[in-house]
Amino acid sequence: MTTLNRSTLRRLKKLKQSSAVWEGDRRALPAKIRQPQDSSNIIPLHAHDEESKPHCILWVDGSMGMVRSMDVVDSVVGQEAFVRALLQAIEHPQSPAQPSLPQKILVCDRELQFYLRGVLQDLEISVEYIERLPLIDEIFSHILESFSTSPPVVPERFAAALHQQSEQLWHNAPWNSLWDHQVIAIKLNKWDLETLYAIVMGKMGLEQGVIFYRTEESLVQFRHRIVSGSSEDEIEETFLHQDCLFNLFETPDLEIEDDFPPFPFRGKVRALALASTPMKPIYGALHPLEGGRPYLYDEEAIALTVALEALNNFWEQYSKQIKSSFGNLTGTYKIYAPSLDSDVEESIEVVVQTMPELSNDLHNLVDEDDDDDDSPLINEDLWPENALIHMMTIPWAQVEFLRSTNIHRQIYDKPITATAAQKSEGLAGLMIQTSRPKALELIDQINKLGGIRALCFNPAEDILGNACQLGLMVMGNDDLHLFGEFDKRALNSDHHKRWKQRAKNTKGNICVIIAMGITGGSRGNPAPQHILGYYEIKLMDDKELGLGKLRAEPAFDFDF
């Protein structure tokens, strides 16, 4: 058992010993009291495991009814933290208490009693066991009561209607087509909201959803501040200056099959699990004076429900036009909204329209910032809309098949073989699947760019300072094209690690496959005749690319 240093004991013995009786205990707190350590956002999205609930250590003076020290620690932290809190209570207590030694300490844990007796045996402090600690019980009761009275995420009366519209938004998935600078205005003229300005998030990011800015000024100011901000503190402050409601989605990890089946193909190739992805909506609000909160009040829940229904109706009416061109489009919809004061719904006329001019202004903000930046331009416009991009491994028999078949090929003069890479069961690769016309167009574009030279995973950080990597395709003319963003969770996944190891086993030799058959049962499962292009390339080290750590701009996809 660890004991106190003799110098510490001499220092403590110099303090006055009072006749006070102190109580000490350690108890679990609700998990939501924990502040997220890996984000500057005050709205935590990912729940912690039950066993990782924080613990509160409390030392109180029962004679004076006064808290002397309090600390919040992880549940895995040992009894040493209990002693550290006790030493703080002795030498540096909370005001107005003065430094002193207690005459007696009461605890309600036998194991803790024996531990403290051993540590404090030279300080003449009695450590006794008692079944209940009345003062600490009362303090913790107040703490738990404050959490149990927290408002629900959505008021119960309006939860079903909001969830229904959120589910429809998830089904429509406008983030597959819209960029985060394209603005859709929703005129409500209700609940002190004239117009909400909707920004669809998720085209290139991790969380999908929609942010509804309460004013055009708030949206424009936010984008200006993002472009001009540089330090992490400035970006955090900018983030909290948004004035908006939001409906985002969190998706759990999926088990992904990353390999082609053994040769022969047997008809199809497996790449992705086809099970539907469960929807988990996240609602909340941001305001410069209120900060962020992951719940809605009555009027906010009603307004968000109506805005989502109007946006869903607009998307279902105009999605084909929007996908081809973000021009001037307007739709008017009669929506029945819940009433604050009764169960009778009221009819509201909502006008929804695209704002191409404002969208161009927001897009030009990024372009102007890029013009003043010496960093390399990373393109995001090479890949066809709704293309499926997936990392996988191709067995050697299938590699030989693709090298010999009559498709567009880019093959090394001395291609690597299974014999030369005995440790690897196949060639690591990147599959891009789309429709046949778009696949052929993509192959033509790649040819105009001088083919594909390499892939590279370059270190970067998002606008909140979180570490990530950008998946970059290096073309023959040295252009860079982003094919994916990988956060810490993705980089640490078994799928990603296996892919990297196989690339290492083949000395950095990998491949890119372009396939058609994006719809129906062939999605993620291209048959041999679906593969139209095959490129053998290198996995380039980020030091060879020489970009250093990049900032993940101009994407504005936040993790709320």
XYZ file of C-alpha atoms in Angstrom:
560
model
C 0.000 0.000 0.000
C 1.251 3.490 -0.868
C 1.902 5.659 2.185
C 2.463 9.390 2.664
C 6.000 10.763 2.441
C 7.572 11.652 5.784
C 7.993 15.247 4.652
C 4.243 15.375 3.909
C 3.477 13.934 7.339
C 5.678 16.564 9.026
C 3.896 19.319 7.066
C 0.442 18.032 8.003
C 1.324 17.651 11.688
C 2.045 21.367 11.825
C -1.628 22.105 11.188
C -4.079 22.614 14.040
C -6.224 19.573 14.815
C -9.841 20.505 15.509
C -12.524 18.470 17.257
C -14.509 18.257 14.014
C -15.937 15.046 12.599
C -15.693 14.776 8.807
C -17.637 12.578 6.437
C -16.149 11.199 3.222
C -17.627 9.138 0.411
C -17.400 8.353 -3.289
C -20.527 7.853 -5.405
C -21.468 7.438 -9.065
C -22.984 10.379 -10.915
C -25.245 10.353 -13.972
C -23.130 9.864 -17.092
C -24.417 13.097 -18.643
C -22.525 15.201 -16.079
C -19.301 14.217 -17.848
C -17.813 16.882 -20.077
C -16.572 15.466 -23.414
C -12.802 15.468 -23.546
C -12.355 15.158 -27.303
C -14.469 18.080 -28.440
C -14.976 21.731 -27.709
C -18.711 21.336 -28.273
C -20.876 21.462 -25.172
C -23.442 19.039 -26.647
C -22.294 15.414 -26.186
C -23.659 13.024 -28.828
C -22.169 9.657 -27.946
C -23.291 8.099 -24.700
C -20.619 6.677 -22.447
C -20.744 3.084 -21.297
C -22.582 2.389 -18.067
C -19.385 1.367 -16.327
C -17.667 4.624 -17.286
C -20.006 6.829 -15.233
C -18.034 9.525 -13.413
C -17.604 9.301 -9.659
C -17.833 12.214 -7.235
C -15.558 12.258 -4.182
C -16.866 14.427 -1.378
C -15.380 15.466 1.968
C -17.621 17.461 4.313
C -17.322 18.839 7.832
C -20.304 17.295 9.608
C -19.861 19.575 12.629
C -20.113 22.765 10.527
C -22.319 21.406 7.711
C -19.705 22.552 5.183
C -18.181 21.024 2.036
C -14.381 21.084 2.322
C -13.434 19.436 -0.998
C -15.073 17.790 -3.996
C -13.624 16.070 -7.059
C -15.051 14.227 -10.086
C -13.029 11.255 -11.327
C -13.428 8.271 -13.657
C -14.911 5.143 -12.137
C -11.677 3.232 -12.781
C -9.579 5.578 -10.636
C -8.391 3.891 -7.438
C -8.583 4.813 -3.756
C -5.568 7.119 -4.128
C -7.931 9.764 -5.556
C -9.903 9.596 -2.309
C -6.749 10.456 -0.332
C -5.851 13.283 -2.725
C -9.277 14.828 -2.123
C -8.789 14.419 1.633
C -5.416 16.201 1.530
C -7.069 19.035 -0.381
C -9.770 19.227 2.299
C -7.052 19.392 4.972
C -4.607 21.863 3.389
C -6.635 23.775 0.777
C -10.318 23.577 1.735
C -13.071 25.472 -0.003
C -13.729 28.916 1.467
C -14.573 29.869 4.169
C -13.074 26.764 5.799
C -9.514 27.022 7.163
C -6.711 24.421 6.885
C -6.922 21.923 9.737
C -6.898 18.248 10.677
C -10.126 16.529 11.775
C -10.313 14.524 14.943
C -12.452 11.810 13.394
C -13.404 10.633 9.882
C -16.585 8.681 9.123
C -16.963 6.468 6.054
C -19.608 3.939 5.001
C -17.264 1.543 3.200
C -15.321 -1.067 5.225
C -12.606 -1.447 2.595
C -12.117 2.315 2.482
C -11.991 2.446 6.293
C -9.106 -0.017 6.448
C -7.316 1.759 3.595
C -7.523 5.179 5.273
C -6.423 3.779 8.617
C -3.222 2.577 7.007
C -2.550 5.871 5.224
C -3.414 8.143 8.193
C -1.997 6.036 11.042
C 0.728 8.597 11.896
C -1.658 11.609 12.009
C -3.736 10.540 15.050
C -6.989 10.748 13.062
C -9.628 8.197 14.011
C -11.291 6.479 11.026
C -14.623 4.846 11.830
C -17.274 2.987 9.878
C -20.933 4.046 9.905
C -23.818 2.659 7.862
C -25.166 6.040 6.722
C -23.675 9.484 6.189
C -26.656 11.859 6.593
C -25.022 15.058 5.322
C -23.468 13.419 2.251
C -26.739 11.581 1.564
C -28.533 14.928 1.477
C -25.949 16.557 -0.793
C -25.992 13.705 -3.317
C -29.774 13.612 -3.198
C -29.847 17.237 -4.362
C -27.298 16.495 -7.103
C -29.304 13.549 -8.469
C -32.559 15.488 -8.206
C -31.135 18.256 -10.379
C -30.427 15.699 -13.126
C -33.743 13.874 -12.842
C -35.591 17.176 -13.409
C -33.801 17.884 -16.710
C -36.305 18.519 -19.523
C -36.928 15.781 -22.101
C -35.178 16.025 -25.472
C -38.569 16.753 -27.066
C -41.784 17.598 -25.145
C -43.904 14.448 -25.019
C -46.897 16.043 -26.795
C -44.866 16.801 -29.910
C -42.355 13.951 -29.955
C -44.264 11.567 -32.264
C -44.921 14.190 -34.965
C -41.327 15.427 -34.905
C -39.913 11.906 -35.071
C -42.178 11.091 -38.025
C -40.870 14.047 -40.052
C -37.304 13.319 -38.986
C -37.700 9.737 -40.213
C -38.986 11.029 -43.550
C -35.969 13.343 -43.820
C -33.688 10.351 -43.201
C -35.490 8.449 -45.944
C -35.208 11.384 -48.403
C -31.483 11.822 -47.606
C -31.036 15.228 -49.312
C -27.386 15.258 -48.181
C -26.613 12.844 -50.989
C -27.213 15.715 -53.427
C -27.025 19.081 -51.642
C -23.835 20.831 -50.531
C -23.611 22.752 -47.282
C -23.504 26.155 -48.979
C -26.849 25.649 -50.746
C -29.610 27.451 -48.842
C -33.338 26.668 -48.773
C -35.583 29.298 -47.148
C -38.713 28.211 -45.218
C -41.165 31.058 -44.497
C -43.156 30.300 -41.343
C -44.317 33.691 -39.996
C -45.218 31.912 -36.772
C -43.775 31.352 -33.288
C -41.750 34.583 -33.606
C -39.950 33.039 -36.605
C -40.340 34.722 -39.956
C -38.014 32.574 -42.107
C -35.744 29.642 -41.350
C -32.695 29.144 -43.576
C -32.018 25.442 -44.013
C -28.508 24.073 -44.622
C -28.227 20.364 -45.378
C -25.154 18.758 -43.812
C -23.406 15.498 -44.641
C -22.391 15.521 -48.312
C -18.750 14.868 -47.357
C -18.991 14.641 -43.587
C -19.728 12.212 -40.789
C -23.113 13.357 -39.460
C -26.053 13.971 -41.750
C -28.935 16.304 -41.034
C -30.266 19.833 -41.426
C -29.477 23.053 -39.568
C -32.237 25.688 -39.572
C -30.799 29.185 -38.992
C -33.275 31.592 -37.440
C -32.013 34.539 -39.506
C -30.094 35.041 -42.736
C -27.751 37.333 -40.816
C -26.832 34.538 -38.396
C -26.006 32.168 -41.254
C -23.910 34.703 -43.189
C -22.057 35.924 -40.092
C -21.264 32.362 -39.111
C -19.745 31.600 -42.516
C -17.713 34.816 -42.477
C -16.387 33.983 -39.008
C -15.488 30.435 -40.067
C -13.497 31.663 -43.061
C -11.655 34.349 -41.055
C -11.120 32.269 -37.878
C -7.788 30.559 -37.362
C -7.225 29.398 -33.803
C -9.156 26.645 -32.066
C -10.510 29.123 -29.491
C -11.824 31.379 -32.240
C -13.519 28.451 -33.953
C -15.188 27.288 -30.743
C -16.482 30.795 -30.114
C -17.723 30.953 -33.717
C -19.530 27.656 -33.334
C -21.422 28.890 -30.269
C -22.428 32.082 -32.095
C -24.833 30.189 -34.337
C -28.522 30.937 -33.886
C -30.331 27.826 -35.062
C -32.388 24.699 -34.504
C -31.071 21.399 -35.796
C -31.998 17.830 -36.596
C -28.896 15.707 -37.121
C -28.473 11.942 -37.201
C -26.056 9.602 -35.520
C -25.450 6.190 -37.064
C -23.837 3.270 -35.210
C -20.888 1.391 -36.602
C -21.675 -1.180 -39.272
C -19.953 -4.491 -39.747
C -18.519 -4.248 -43.265
C -17.306 -7.152 -45.390
C -14.140 -5.849 -46.963
C -13.038 -8.732 -49.189
C -14.084 -10.198 -52.499
C -15.158 -13.859 -52.253
C -12.777 -16.590 -53.361
C -12.300 -17.051 -57.105
C -14.354 -17.848 -59.176
C -16.768 -14.942 -58.635
C -19.864 -17.153 -58.360
C -21.919 -14.367 -59.880
C -21.419 -11.465 -57.493
C -18.861 -9.651 -55.396
C -19.508 -8.792 -51.758
C -18.417 -5.389 -50.545
C -20.978 -3.930 -48.190
C -23.583 -5.260 -45.813
C -26.994 -4.519 -47.305
C -28.904 -4.258 -44.040
C -30.719 -0.964 -43.584
C -29.019 1.572 -41.329
C -30.981 2.423 -38.157
C -31.920 6.067 -37.670
C -30.987 7.913 -34.497
C -32.118 11.560 -34.604
C -30.470 14.301 -32.562
C -32.432 17.487 -31.853
C -31.250 20.696 -30.281
C -30.681 24.422 -30.460
C -27.807 26.894 -30.464
C -27.913 30.567 -29.532
C -25.068 33.052 -28.868
C -26.409 33.836 -25.375
C -27.843 30.438 -24.424
C -25.037 28.300 -25.831
C -25.935 24.812 -27.011
C -28.553 22.475 -25.574
C -29.550 18.999 -26.782
C -33.294 19.438 -26.159
C -36.186 21.547 -27.424
C -38.941 23.553 -25.739
C -42.565 23.474 -26.922
C -42.473 26.249 -29.544
C -39.127 25.048 -30.882
C -40.392 21.477 -31.251
C -43.487 22.645 -33.157
C -41.474 24.982 -35.409
C -38.903 22.286 -36.178
C -41.661 19.770 -36.978
C -43.358 22.164 -39.410
C -40.026 23.157 -41.005
C -39.096 19.510 -41.539
C -42.480 18.664 -43.064
C -42.237 21.640 -45.419
C -38.678 20.707 -46.401
C -39.697 17.076 -46.983
C -42.612 18.155 -49.200
C -40.355 20.499 -51.142
C -37.716 17.802 -51.648
C -40.237 15.241 -52.806
C -41.600 17.762 -55.330
C -38.344 19.183 -56.672
C -35.554 16.704 -55.907
C -35.007 15.802 -59.570
C -34.622 19.471 -60.580
C -32.359 20.201 -57.594
C -30.097 17.277 -58.408
C -29.539 18.601 -61.929
C -29.346 22.320 -61.095
C -29.804 24.421 -57.948
C -31.953 27.082 -59.612
C -34.928 29.203 -58.525
C -37.632 26.881 -57.201
C -40.643 27.700 -54.992
C -43.307 25.567 -53.346
C -46.259 26.461 -51.116
C -47.654 23.876 -48.705
C -50.567 23.730 -46.273
C -49.354 22.108 -43.075
C -51.352 21.239 -39.974
C -49.319 22.246 -36.929
C -49.877 21.238 -33.299
C -51.288 23.977 -31.099
C -49.640 25.153 -27.902
C -52.926 25.726 -26.114
C -55.179 22.913 -27.349
C -55.285 19.543 -29.071
C -56.786 21.085 -32.212
C -54.277 21.437 -35.067
C -54.093 24.713 -36.938
C -53.549 25.114 -40.681
C -50.438 27.045 -41.727
C -49.330 28.040 -45.217
C -45.572 27.601 -45.561
C -43.553 28.861 -48.530
C -40.292 27.072 -49.339
C -37.831 28.343 -51.921
C -34.231 27.850 -52.988
C -31.828 30.785 -52.637
C -29.244 30.320 -55.408
C -27.828 33.856 -55.122
C -27.159 33.551 -51.391
C -25.775 30.054 -52.006
C -23.305 31.424 -54.556
C -22.258 34.167 -52.120
C -21.528 31.581 -49.427
C -19.627 29.407 -51.886
C -17.584 32.416 -53.052
C -16.550 33.093 -49.446
C -14.628 29.826 -49.519
C -13.241 30.491 -52.992
C -11.953 33.923 -51.899
C -10.330 32.372 -48.864
C -8.708 29.726 -51.058
C -7.307 32.451 -53.341
C -5.399 33.916 -50.389
C -4.203 30.519 -49.213
C -0.980 28.883 -50.316
C -2.266 25.418 -49.439
C -2.903 22.994 -52.299
C -6.353 22.835 -53.855
C -8.130 19.609 -53.010
C -10.934 18.875 -55.438
C -14.209 17.200 -54.468
C -16.002 17.210 -57.824
C -14.549 14.175 -59.622
C -16.865 11.540 -58.207
C -20.321 11.014 -59.678
C -23.290 11.914 -57.512
C -24.380 9.068 -55.197
C -21.306 6.997 -56.099
C -20.399 4.215 -53.661
C -16.734 4.453 -52.608
C -15.436 1.522 -50.589
C -12.086 0.085 -49.444
C -11.661 -3.675 -49.938
C -9.166 -6.428 -50.788
C -9.082 -8.470 -54.020
C -7.729 -12.057 -53.934
C -4.828 -12.725 -56.314
C -6.868 -14.959 -58.627
C -9.270 -12.098 -59.200
C -6.382 -9.681 -59.745
C -5.092 -11.911 -62.555
C -8.596 -12.060 -64.007
C -8.902 -8.261 -64.072
C -5.441 -7.860 -65.588
C -6.425 -10.038 -68.538
C -10.034 -9.017 -69.157
C -11.083 -6.548 -71.865
C -11.648 -3.404 -69.769
C -9.760 -0.142 -69.305
C -6.566 -1.071 -67.454
C -3.589 0.704 -65.932
C -1.038 -1.996 -65.074
C 2.565 -1.834 -63.898
C 5.312 -2.886 -66.308
C 6.325 -5.409 -63.655
C 3.113 -6.075 -61.758
C 3.367 -7.556 -58.288
C 2.271 -11.183 -57.955
C 1.021 -13.412 -55.177
C 4.442 -15.071 -55.049
C 6.156 -11.738 -54.470
C 3.710 -10.871 -51.702
C 3.408 -14.143 -49.824
C 2.185 -12.513 -46.618
C -0.803 -10.879 -48.321
C -3.948 -12.727 -49.306
C -4.756 -10.152 -51.975
C -4.327 -6.649 -53.307
C -5.768 -3.794 -51.233
C -8.041 -1.643 -53.358
C -10.591 1.137 -53.618
C -13.874 0.478 -55.410
C -15.927 3.286 -56.977
C -19.361 2.113 -58.098
C -21.884 4.200 -60.055
C -24.081 3.861 -63.143
C -22.606 2.725 -66.472
C -22.706 6.182 -68.195
C -21.183 7.864 -65.163
C -18.539 5.145 -64.778
C -17.460 5.568 -68.407
C -17.452 9.349 -67.982
C -15.331 8.991 -64.834
C -12.832 6.786 -66.690
C -12.624 9.419 -69.423
C -12.038 12.184 -66.844
C -9.308 10.125 -65.167
C -7.617 9.651 -68.546
C -7.659 13.422 -69.116
C -5.979 13.868 -65.719
C -3.155 11.551 -66.720
C -4.503 8.460 -64.962
C -4.158 7.687 -61.255
C -0.736 7.859 -59.638
C -1.396 7.033 -55.993
C -3.658 7.150 -52.960
C -2.593 8.901 -49.769
C -4.019 9.268 -46.276
C -2.930 12.741 -45.217
C -3.142 13.922 -41.582
C -5.611 16.724 -40.994
C -7.821 18.281 -38.378
C -11.422 19.396 -38.568
C -12.510 22.919 -37.698
C -12.847 21.959 -34.031
C -9.284 20.654 -33.897
C -10.146 16.934 -33.879
C -7.530 14.755 -35.598
C -8.583 12.966 -38.789
C -7.134 11.856 -42.119
C -8.131 12.878 -45.628
C -8.177 10.158 -48.265
C -6.604 11.758 -51.338
C -6.283 10.398 -54.860
C -3.182 11.752 -56.609
C -3.696 11.986 -60.366
C -1.084 11.737 -63.109
C -1.032 15.545 -63.467
C -0.599 15.891 -59.647
C -4.182 17.072 -59.062
C -5.587 15.979 -55.678
C -9.107 14.588 -55.311
C -10.717 13.847 -51.955
C -12.361 10.416 -51.753
C -13.075 10.268 -48.025
C -12.621 11.718 -44.547
C -11.615 9.330 -41.765
C -12.045 10.203 -38.087
C -10.258 8.479 -35.215
C -12.951 5.818 -34.913
C -12.669 4.873 -38.595
C -8.858 4.837 -38.512
C -8.862 2.520 -35.486
C -11.396 0.105 -36.973
C -10.292 -3.444 -37.804
C -11.440 -2.910 -41.386
C -9.076 0.036 -41.925
C -6.170 -1.594 -40.110
C -6.435 -4.789 -42.189
C -6.526 -2.772 -45.387
C -3.393 -0.839 -44.408
C -1.574 -4.031 -43.411
C -2.345 -5.697 -46.737
C -1.067 -2.635 -48.566
C 2.120 -2.851 -46.493
C 2.502 -6.554 -47.325
C 2.441 -5.702 -51.048
C 5.034 -2.938 -50.552
C 2.504 -0.180 -51.154
C 1.028 -1.674 -54.318
C -2.752 -1.259 -54.405
C -5.510 -0.817 -56.996
C -8.614 1.181 -57.897
C -11.689 -0.426 -59.475
C -14.472 1.452 -61.261
C -17.723 -0.468 -61.584
C -21.283 0.069 -62.745
C -24.428 -1.464 -61.211
C -25.089 1.020 -58.404
C -28.814 0.216 -58.119
C -30.711 -2.864 -57.050
C -29.085 -6.036 -55.803
C -25.783 -5.231 -57.500
C -25.189 -2.195 -55.271
C -21.993 -3.023 -53.418
C -21.999 -6.374 -55.189
C -20.717 -5.834 -58.749
C -20.587 -8.890 -60.981
C -17.444 -9.377 -63.135
C -19.111 -7.769 -66.151
C -19.894 -4.684 -64.051
C -16.187 -3.794 -63.622
C -15.223 -1.255 -66.313
C -11.876 0.093 -65.090
C -8.870 -1.333 -63.218
C -5.863 0.765 -62.095
C -2.737 -0.501 -60.329
C -1.217 2.301 -58.279
C 0.854 3.027 -55.155
C -0.144 3.883 -51.609
C 1.877 7.048 -51.048
C 3.269 8.069 -47.660
C 1.994 11.465 -46.547
C 5.595 12.654 -46.062
C 6.256 11.961 -49.733
C 3.204 14.021 -50.674
C 4.615 16.802 -48.481
C 1.418 18.645 -47.572
C 1.865 18.491 -43.809
C -1.197 18.591 -41.568
C -4.177 19.997 -43.434
C -7.224 21.827 -42.173
C -10.415 20.077 -43.299
C -11.833 23.043 -45.185
C -14.015 24.181 -46.911
C -16.421 21.588 -45.519
C -18.735 22.996 -42.841
C -20.012 19.684 -41.439
C -19.987 20.010 -37.656
C -20.357 17.171 -35.111
C -22.957 18.636 -32.848
